[in-house]
Amino acid sequence: MLNMSNVRLAIPSVRPGGLSADCSGHFGRCDCFTIVEINDGKLVKDTVIDNPPHYEGGCLRPVNLLSDHQVNALVVQGIGARPLSGFRQAGIEVYQANEPTVQKVVNAFCAGKIPAIDDRQVCQHH
């Protein structure tokens, strides 16, 4: 688990994004990412960034996008092995949860209730 004193958490979201948005089940094709800044285990700020279109080889585009926005944690419902490896190489820790809304993900993450994703949990369709 990350040090909760300085976390930039990204959550794949359905447009328009933000804390009240629904979570997107497929991070690579989500409308946007809600990025939440957490300091000392508490929400400080949230912003929304658009996700670029997904195309052949595009699974790694979100890795670069989130890395450029200094994200150090990502909560997904599912992810393939290739992008998971990319996030790990970029120093972004990946967690897995099936919460319905961004706010519920944030609450569970701050409470330490969201586990890091296990290699056996990656999507097999990639």
XYZ file of C-alpha atoms in Angstrom, residues 12-83:
72
model
C -11.443 5.105 -14.927
C -14.732 6.984 -15.149
C -17.846 7.461 -17.253
C -18.266 10.991 -18.626
C -18.422 13.595 -17.169
C -16.131 12.104 -14.507
C -15.718 13.454 -11.002
C -16.602 12.017 -7.612
C -20.244 11.274 -8.446
C -19.415 9.548 -11.743
C -19.862 5.847 -12.375
C -16.691 3.813 -12.629
C -15.813 2.438 -16.043
C -15.344 -1.321 -16.287
C -12.655 -1.132 -18.964
C -9.890 1.335 -18.172
C -8.484 1.373 -21.714
C -11.784 2.487 -23.207
C -13.078 4.664 -20.379
C -14.367 8.136 -21.252
C -12.047 9.821 -18.790
C -10.035 9.406 -15.630
C -10.935 11.076 -12.364
C -7.688 11.902 -10.594
C -7.963 12.295 -6.859
C -5.269 13.822 -4.682
C -5.139 12.228 -1.237
C -3.081 13.655 1.608
C -2.921 12.035 5.042
C -5.684 9.638 3.981
C -8.099 12.435 3.054
C -9.353 13.717 -0.280
C -7.790 17.075 -1.115
C -8.734 17.675 -4.751
C -10.210 15.942 -7.776
C -9.744 16.648 -11.479
C -10.879 14.964 -14.679
C -8.787 14.231 -17.761
C -10.041 12.769 -21.037
C -8.821 9.348 -22.102
C -7.376 9.279 -25.637
C -9.089 7.001 -28.188
C -8.205 3.330 -27.951
C -6.647 1.906 -31.114
C -4.298 -0.915 -32.051
C -1.432 -0.871 -29.578
C -3.280 1.766 -27.590
C -3.291 -0.163 -24.320
C -0.154 1.670 -23.266
C -1.416 5.162 -24.097
C -3.172 5.509 -20.723
C 0.092 4.529 -19.007
C 1.841 7.532 -20.526
C -1.149 9.818 -19.955
C -1.396 8.990 -16.250
C 2.360 9.078 -15.779
C 2.423 12.570 -17.350
C -0.165 13.617 -14.721
C 2.048 12.310 -11.870
C -0.410 9.546 -10.939
C 1.082 6.974 -8.575
C -1.956 4.709 -8.057
C -4.757 3.373 -10.265
C -7.911 1.504 -9.275
C -9.429 -0.654 -12.029
C -12.145 -3.250 -12.331
C -10.042 -5.168 -14.846
C -6.792 -4.829 -16.776
C -4.697 -6.845 -19.218
C -1.170 -8.085 -18.594
C 0.495 -5.691 -21.044
C -0.866 -2.444 -19.571
